[in-house]
Amino acid sequence: MAEPTIDAGAGPVALRRSPLAHLAERMRAAAVTGARGVTLTEWPFLTMVNLRVAPASEAAARIEKTLRTPLPRECGRTTTSGPHTVAWLGPDEWLVLSQAESTAVTAELRAALGGDPGSVVDVSANRTTLELSGPAARQVLEKGCPLDLHPRSFAPGRAVSTTVGPVAVLLWQVDDTPTYRLFPRSSFADYLARWLLDAMSEYRGPVNVIEC
Amino acid sequence: MLLISCPWCGPRDETEYHYGGQAHVPYPETPADLTDEQWAEYVFYRDNPKGHFAERWMHSLGCRRWFNVLRDTVSYDVLAVYRLDEPRPELPTLRDLHQTAEAAGGNR
């Protein structure tokens, strides 16, 4: 079979395939509605920039000015400004998630860092984004996440690196529905999506109430 | 399952961590002068105490930082967690506690 020829105008971006494009149909079909509803969707090609800089440095202050938001200084915290959300990855490491175009965000941050020690790397292709949403979303995650996701300790606006099943993810709670966004590595995304589809399947069945 | 408190991320399950062996093993000050036997001691020989043991752990599925844990190898209690730039905390060992108890006329 002949390789598809690259359209001269569109460039390589038109050729990219998201890590979960082959499961899009199954994810749509697996959606559960109602009081125990839960849906799974992929948000492909979200801009992600890994940022490393000493938190007390002038470079960090310049980057905060560029992003128009402070860098979170504590595990689990996120800060948001316009199209950007910054998640804490480590004491001197952050992940900038953005709706803006990746080369522009990377260039802006790199200019803010200047020649100071640190790094700004476009890692958009490193992970993909899965959105798990619905009243039963927390129960689905609790089947394989060691963290306490109860509202008393986890809430919208918090993002932590942890595991779901055996897969390492950055887990970010977006709202009270609850809606979670999971960021697994692209190569683990297929496994995680199938794991979640399996975990979701019980909620489409009838509710069995055991009388005691 | 151990519950270890990462100095940056707080308590997480053991499965999120990677074990790094004994802590506080300094690189030899004059490596050129070491005999083969001394090198072997430095590279391969580690303590195997019954009781308190300072060891290195890395939060590999979280913040990816190394830190030290003081753990009891008998009870598996995590006694203290401290960063690499902090000194090993002084805790009374089992033997100290035992002697104190004996001096007070206990443990008979």
PDB file of N, CA, C and O in Angstrom, chain B residues 3 30 43 85:
ATOM      1  N   LEU B   3       2.724   2.685  54.040  1.00  0.00           N
ATOM      2  CA  LEU B   3       2.233   4.016  53.734  1.00  0.00           C
ATOM      3  C   LEU B   3       3.380   4.974  54.057  1.00  0.00           C
ATOM      4  O   LEU B   3       3.741   5.149  55.218  1.00  0.00           O
ATOM      5  N   THR B  30      39.176   9.492  49.176  1.00  0.00           N
ATOM      6  CA  THR B  30      40.349   9.327  48.301  1.00  0.00           C
ATOM      7  C   THR B  30      40.182   8.031  47.520  1.00  0.00           C
ATOM      8  O   THR B  30      40.832   7.023  47.826  1.00  0.00           O
ATOM      9  N   VAL B  43      31.111  -0.626  47.328  1.00  0.00           N
ATOM     10  CA  VAL B  43      30.133  -0.844  46.266  1.00  0.00           C
ATOM     11  C   VAL B  43      29.049  -1.849  46.671  1.00  0.00           C
ATOM     12  O   VAL B  43      27.864  -1.630  46.427  1.00  0.00           O
ATOM     13  N   ASP B  85      18.912  16.696  52.282  1.00  0.00           N
ATOM     14  CA  ASP B  85      19.780  17.700  52.895  1.00  0.00           C
ATOM     15  C   ASP B  85      19.548  17.840  54.398  1.00  0.00           C
ATOM     16  O   ASP B  85      20.106  18.722  55.028  1.00  0.00           O
TER      17      ASP B  85
END
